[in-house]
Coordinates of N, CA and C in Angstrom, one line a residue:
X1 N 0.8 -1.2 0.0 CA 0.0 0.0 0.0 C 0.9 1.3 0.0
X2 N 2.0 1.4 0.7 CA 2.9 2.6 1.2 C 3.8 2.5 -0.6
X3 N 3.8 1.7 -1.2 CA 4.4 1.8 -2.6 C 3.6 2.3 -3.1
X4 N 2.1 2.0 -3.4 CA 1.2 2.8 -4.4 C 0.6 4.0 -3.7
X5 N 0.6 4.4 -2.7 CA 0.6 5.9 -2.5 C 1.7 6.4 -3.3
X6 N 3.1 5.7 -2.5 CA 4.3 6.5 -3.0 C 4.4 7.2 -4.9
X7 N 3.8 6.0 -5.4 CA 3.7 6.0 -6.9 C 2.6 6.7 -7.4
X8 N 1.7 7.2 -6.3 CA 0.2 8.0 -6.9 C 0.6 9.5 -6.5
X9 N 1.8 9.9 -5.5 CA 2.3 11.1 -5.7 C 3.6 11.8 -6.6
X10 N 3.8 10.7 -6.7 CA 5.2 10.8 -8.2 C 3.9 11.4 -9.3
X11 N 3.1 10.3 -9.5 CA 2.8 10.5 -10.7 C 1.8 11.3 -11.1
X12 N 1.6 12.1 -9.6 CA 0.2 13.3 -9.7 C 1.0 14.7 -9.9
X13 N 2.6 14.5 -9.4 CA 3.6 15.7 -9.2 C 4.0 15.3 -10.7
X14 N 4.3 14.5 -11.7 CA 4.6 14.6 -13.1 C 3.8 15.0 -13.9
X15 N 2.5 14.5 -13.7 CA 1.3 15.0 -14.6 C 1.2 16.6 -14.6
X16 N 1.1 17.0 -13.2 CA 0.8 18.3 -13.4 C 1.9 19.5 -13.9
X17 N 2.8 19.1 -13.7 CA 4.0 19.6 -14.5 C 3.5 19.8 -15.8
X18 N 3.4 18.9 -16.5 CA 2.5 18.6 -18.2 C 1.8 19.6 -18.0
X19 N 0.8 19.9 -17.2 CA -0.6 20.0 -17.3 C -0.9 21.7 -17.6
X20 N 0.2 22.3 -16.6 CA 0.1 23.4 -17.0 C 0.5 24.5 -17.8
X21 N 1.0 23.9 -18.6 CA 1.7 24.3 -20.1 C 0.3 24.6 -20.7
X22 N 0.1 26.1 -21.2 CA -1.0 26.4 -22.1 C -2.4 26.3 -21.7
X23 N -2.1 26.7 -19.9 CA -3.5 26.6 -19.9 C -4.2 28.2 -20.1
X24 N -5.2 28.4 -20.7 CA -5.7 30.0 -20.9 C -6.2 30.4 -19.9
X25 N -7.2 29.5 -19.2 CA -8.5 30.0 -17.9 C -7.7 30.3 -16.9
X26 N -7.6 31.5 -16.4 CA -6.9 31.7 -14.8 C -7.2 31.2 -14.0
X27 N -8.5 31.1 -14.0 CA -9.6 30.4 -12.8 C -9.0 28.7 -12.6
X28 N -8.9 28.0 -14.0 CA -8.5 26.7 -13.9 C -6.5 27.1 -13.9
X29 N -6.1 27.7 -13.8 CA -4.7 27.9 -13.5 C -4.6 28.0 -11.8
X30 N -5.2 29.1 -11.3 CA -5.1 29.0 -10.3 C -5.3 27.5 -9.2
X31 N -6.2 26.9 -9.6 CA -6.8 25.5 -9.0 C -5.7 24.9 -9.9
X32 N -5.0 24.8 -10.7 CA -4.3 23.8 -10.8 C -2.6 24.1 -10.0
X33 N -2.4 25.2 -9.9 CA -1.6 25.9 -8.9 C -1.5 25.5 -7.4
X34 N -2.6 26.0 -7.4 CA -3.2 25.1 -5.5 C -2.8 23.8 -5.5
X35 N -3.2 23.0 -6.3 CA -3.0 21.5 -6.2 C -1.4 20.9 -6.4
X36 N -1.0 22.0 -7.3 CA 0.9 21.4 -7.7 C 1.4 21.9 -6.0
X37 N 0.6 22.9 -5.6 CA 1.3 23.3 -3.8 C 1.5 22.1 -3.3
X38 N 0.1 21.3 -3.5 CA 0.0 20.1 -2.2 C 0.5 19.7 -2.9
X39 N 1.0 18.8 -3.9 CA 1.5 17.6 -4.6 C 3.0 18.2 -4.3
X40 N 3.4 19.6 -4.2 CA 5.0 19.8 -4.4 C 5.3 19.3 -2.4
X41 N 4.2 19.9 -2.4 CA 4.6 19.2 -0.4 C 4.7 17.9 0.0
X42 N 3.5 17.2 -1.3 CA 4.1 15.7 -0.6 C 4.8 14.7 -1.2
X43 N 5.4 15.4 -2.2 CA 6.8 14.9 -2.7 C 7.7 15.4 -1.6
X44 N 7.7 16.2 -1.0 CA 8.7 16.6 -0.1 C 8.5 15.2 1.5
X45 N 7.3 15.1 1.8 CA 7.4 14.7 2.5 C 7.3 12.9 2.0
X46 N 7.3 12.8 1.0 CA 7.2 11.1 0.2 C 8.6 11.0 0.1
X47 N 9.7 12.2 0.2 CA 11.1 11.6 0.1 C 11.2 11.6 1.3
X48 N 11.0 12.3 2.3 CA 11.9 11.8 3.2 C 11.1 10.8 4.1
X49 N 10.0 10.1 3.8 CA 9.8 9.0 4.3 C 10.3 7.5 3.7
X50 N 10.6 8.0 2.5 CA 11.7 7.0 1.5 C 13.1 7.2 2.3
X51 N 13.4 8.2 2.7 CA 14.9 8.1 2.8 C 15.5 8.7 2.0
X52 N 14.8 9.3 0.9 CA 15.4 9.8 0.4 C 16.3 11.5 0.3
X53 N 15.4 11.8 1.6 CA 15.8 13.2 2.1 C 15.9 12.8 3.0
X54 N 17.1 13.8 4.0 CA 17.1 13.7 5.7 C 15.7 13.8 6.0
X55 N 15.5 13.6 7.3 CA 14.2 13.6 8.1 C 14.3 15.1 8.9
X56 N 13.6 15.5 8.3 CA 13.7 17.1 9.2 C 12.4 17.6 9.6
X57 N 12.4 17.5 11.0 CA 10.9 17.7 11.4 C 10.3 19.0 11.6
X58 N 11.0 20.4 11.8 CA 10.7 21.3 11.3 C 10.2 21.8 9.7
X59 N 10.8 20.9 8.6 CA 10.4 21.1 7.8 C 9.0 20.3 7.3
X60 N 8.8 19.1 8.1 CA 7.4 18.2 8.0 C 6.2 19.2 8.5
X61 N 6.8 20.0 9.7 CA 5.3 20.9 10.0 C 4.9 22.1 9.0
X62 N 6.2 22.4 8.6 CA 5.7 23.5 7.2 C 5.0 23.0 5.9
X63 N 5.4 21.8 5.9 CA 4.6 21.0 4.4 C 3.2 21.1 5.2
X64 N 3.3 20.2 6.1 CA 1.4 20.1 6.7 C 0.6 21.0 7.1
X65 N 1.6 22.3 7.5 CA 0.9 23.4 7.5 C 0.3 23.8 6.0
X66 N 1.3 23.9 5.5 CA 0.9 24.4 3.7 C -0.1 23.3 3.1
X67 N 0.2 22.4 3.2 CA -1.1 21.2 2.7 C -2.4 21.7 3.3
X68 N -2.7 22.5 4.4 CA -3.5 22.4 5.2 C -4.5 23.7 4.5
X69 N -3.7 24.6 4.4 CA -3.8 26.0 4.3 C -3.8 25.9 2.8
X70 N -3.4 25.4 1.7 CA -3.7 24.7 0.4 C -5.1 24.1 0.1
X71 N -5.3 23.2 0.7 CA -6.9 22.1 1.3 C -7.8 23.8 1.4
X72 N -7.8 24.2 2.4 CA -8.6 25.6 2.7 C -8.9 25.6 1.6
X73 N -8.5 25.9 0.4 CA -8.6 27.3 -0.6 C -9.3 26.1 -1.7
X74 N -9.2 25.2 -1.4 CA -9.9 24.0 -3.0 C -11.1 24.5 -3.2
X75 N -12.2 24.3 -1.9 CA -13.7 24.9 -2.5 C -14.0 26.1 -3.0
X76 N -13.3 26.7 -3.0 CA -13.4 28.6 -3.3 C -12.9 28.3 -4.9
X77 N -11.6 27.8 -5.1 CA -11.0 27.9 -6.0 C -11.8 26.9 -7.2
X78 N -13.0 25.6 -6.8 CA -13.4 25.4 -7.6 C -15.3 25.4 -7.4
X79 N -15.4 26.4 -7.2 CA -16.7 27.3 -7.2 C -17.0 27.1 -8.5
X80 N -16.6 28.1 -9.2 CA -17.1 28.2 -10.7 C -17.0 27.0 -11.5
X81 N -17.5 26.5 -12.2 CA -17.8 25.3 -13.4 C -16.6 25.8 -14.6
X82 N -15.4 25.9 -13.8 CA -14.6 26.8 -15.4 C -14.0 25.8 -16.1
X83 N -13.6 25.6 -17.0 CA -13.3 24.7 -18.0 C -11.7 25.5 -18.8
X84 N -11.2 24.3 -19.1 CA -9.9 24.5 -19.8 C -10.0 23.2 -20.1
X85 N -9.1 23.6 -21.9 CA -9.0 22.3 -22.3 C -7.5 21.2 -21.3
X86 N -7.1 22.0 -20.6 CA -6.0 21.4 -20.5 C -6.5 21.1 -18.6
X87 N -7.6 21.3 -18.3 CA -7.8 20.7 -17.0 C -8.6 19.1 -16.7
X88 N -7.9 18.9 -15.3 CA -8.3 17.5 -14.9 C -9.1 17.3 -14.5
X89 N -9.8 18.5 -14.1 CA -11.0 18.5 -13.1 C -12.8 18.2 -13.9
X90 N -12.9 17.2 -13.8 CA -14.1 15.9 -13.6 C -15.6 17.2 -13.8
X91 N -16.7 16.9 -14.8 CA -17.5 17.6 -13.9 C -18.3 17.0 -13.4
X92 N -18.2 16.0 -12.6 CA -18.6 15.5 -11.2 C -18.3 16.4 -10.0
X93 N -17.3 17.6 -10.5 CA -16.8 17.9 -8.9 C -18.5 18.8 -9.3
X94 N -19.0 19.8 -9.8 CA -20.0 20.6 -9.8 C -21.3 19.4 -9.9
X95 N -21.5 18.5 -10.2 CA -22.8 17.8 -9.9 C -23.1 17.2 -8.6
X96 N -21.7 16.9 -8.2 CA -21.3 16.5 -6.7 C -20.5 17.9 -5.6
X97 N -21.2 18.9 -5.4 CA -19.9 19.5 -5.4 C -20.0 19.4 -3.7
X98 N -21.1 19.5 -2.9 CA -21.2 19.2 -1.5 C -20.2 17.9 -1.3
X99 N -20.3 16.6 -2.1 CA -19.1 15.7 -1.7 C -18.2 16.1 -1.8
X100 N -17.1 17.0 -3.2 CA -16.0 17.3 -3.5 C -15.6 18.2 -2.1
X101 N -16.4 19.1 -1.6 CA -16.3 19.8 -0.5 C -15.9 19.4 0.5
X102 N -16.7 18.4 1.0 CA -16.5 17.3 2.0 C -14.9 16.5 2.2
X103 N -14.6 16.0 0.9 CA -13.7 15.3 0.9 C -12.4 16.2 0.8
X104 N -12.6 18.0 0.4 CA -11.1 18.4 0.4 C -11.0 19.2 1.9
X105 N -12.3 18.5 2.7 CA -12.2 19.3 4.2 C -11.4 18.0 4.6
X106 N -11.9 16.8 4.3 CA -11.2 15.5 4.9 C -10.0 15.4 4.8
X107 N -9.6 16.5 3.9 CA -8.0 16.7 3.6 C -7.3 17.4 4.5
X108 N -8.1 18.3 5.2 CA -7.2 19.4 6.4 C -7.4 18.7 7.5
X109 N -8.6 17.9 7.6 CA -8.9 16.7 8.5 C -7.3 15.8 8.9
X110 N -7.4 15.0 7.3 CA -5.9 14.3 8.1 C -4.7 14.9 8.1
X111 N -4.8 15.9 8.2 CA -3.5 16.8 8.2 C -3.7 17.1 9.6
X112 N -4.6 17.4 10.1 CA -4.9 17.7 11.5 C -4.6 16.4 12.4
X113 N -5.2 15.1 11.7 CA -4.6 13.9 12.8 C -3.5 13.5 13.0
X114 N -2.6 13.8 12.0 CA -1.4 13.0 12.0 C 0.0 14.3 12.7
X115 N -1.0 15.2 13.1 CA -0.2 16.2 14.1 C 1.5 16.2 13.5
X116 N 2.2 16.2 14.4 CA 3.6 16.6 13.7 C 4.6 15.5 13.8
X117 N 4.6 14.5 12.7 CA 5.4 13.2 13.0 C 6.8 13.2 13.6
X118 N 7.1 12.8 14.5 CA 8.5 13.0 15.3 C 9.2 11.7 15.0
X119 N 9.3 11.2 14.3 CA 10.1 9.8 13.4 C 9.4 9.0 12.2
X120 N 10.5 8.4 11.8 CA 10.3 7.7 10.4 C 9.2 7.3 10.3
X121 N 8.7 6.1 11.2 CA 7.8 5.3 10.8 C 6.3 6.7 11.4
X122 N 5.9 7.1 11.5 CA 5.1 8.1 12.4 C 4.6 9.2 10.8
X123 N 6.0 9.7 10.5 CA 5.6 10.6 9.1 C 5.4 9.2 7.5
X124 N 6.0 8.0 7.3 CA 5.4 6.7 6.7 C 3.8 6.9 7.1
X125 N 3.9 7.1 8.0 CA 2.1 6.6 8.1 C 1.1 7.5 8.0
X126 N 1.7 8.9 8.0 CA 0.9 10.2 8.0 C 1.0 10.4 6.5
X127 N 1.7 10.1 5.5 CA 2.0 10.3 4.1 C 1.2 9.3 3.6
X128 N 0.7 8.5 4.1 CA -0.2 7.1 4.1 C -1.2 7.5 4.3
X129 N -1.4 8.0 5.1 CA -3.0 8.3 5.3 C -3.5 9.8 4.5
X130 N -2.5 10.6 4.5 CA -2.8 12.0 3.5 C -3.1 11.4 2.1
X131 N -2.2 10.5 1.7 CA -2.2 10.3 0.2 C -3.5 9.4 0.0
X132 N -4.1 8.7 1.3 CA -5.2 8.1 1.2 C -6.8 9.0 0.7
X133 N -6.1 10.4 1.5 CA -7.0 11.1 1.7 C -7.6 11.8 -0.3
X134 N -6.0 12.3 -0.5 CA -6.2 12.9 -1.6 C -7.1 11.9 -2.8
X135 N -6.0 10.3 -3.0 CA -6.6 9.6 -3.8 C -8.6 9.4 -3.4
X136 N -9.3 9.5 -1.8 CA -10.2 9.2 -2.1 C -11.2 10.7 -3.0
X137 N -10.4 11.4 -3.0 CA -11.1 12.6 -4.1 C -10.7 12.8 -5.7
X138 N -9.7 12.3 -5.7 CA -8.8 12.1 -7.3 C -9.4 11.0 -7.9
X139 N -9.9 9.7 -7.2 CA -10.3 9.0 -8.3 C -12.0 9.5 -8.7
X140 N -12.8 9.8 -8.1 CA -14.5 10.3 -8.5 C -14.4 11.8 -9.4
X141 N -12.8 12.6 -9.5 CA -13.3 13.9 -9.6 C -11.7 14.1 -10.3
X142 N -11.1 13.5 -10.9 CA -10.1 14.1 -11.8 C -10.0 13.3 -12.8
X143 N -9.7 13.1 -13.9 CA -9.1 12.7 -14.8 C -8.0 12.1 -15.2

């Protein structure tokens, strides 16, 4: 399971790199901006639960803070029904949008439970359960 999280934030931090080359709608720029925040945060925090970065626990509360404070701004930022040809965003999120709402609070939610991981296995499991969080809104509502 901690591999296919691992591999569903690689591959949400590569897509969107792509994604936003040529986009016209500011509206869908900005919401896809917000989202490269969280994805750039938990690439940060998916290496250093790999090992692949030192473990630096001042810098884990700044990702979770910014994930958190990122999460905030989703339902505002996808209010309007705006469309770009180069966006991911599902229109399920506006048919469903009280769910989509729900699920990017559940996002500040586990950012709230997993408080400030003070070792390896502790931030492994908070990256585990964030990425559980994001994937249960990315697969009904993105592309």
């Amino acid at each position: 399971m901690k591999t296919v999280i691992f591999a569903l934030i690689a591959l949400g931090v590569a897509t969107m790199a792509f994604a936003h080359g040529g986009v016209k709608n500011p509206a869908v720029l900005a919401r896809m901006e917000n989202m490269k925040a969280i994805s750039d945060q938990m690439k940060g925090l998916a290496a250093m639960a790999k090992e692949e970065r030192p473990f630096d626990a001042a810098q884990i509360v700044r990702s979770l803070e910014q994930i958190s404070a990122d999460a905030a701004r989703i339902p505002a930022l996808f209010q309007a029904p705006e469309t770009d040809p180069k966006s991911e965003a599902l229109p399920a999120i506006w048919q469903e949008f009280d769910r989509f709402e729900n699920l990017s609070a559940d996002l500040s939610v586990a950012v709230t439970e997993v408080g400030a991981p003070e070792n390896l296995t502790d931030l492994r499991s908070a990256v585990q359960q964030i990425g559980v969080t994001c994937k249960a809104c990315h697969d009904p509502f993105r592309d």
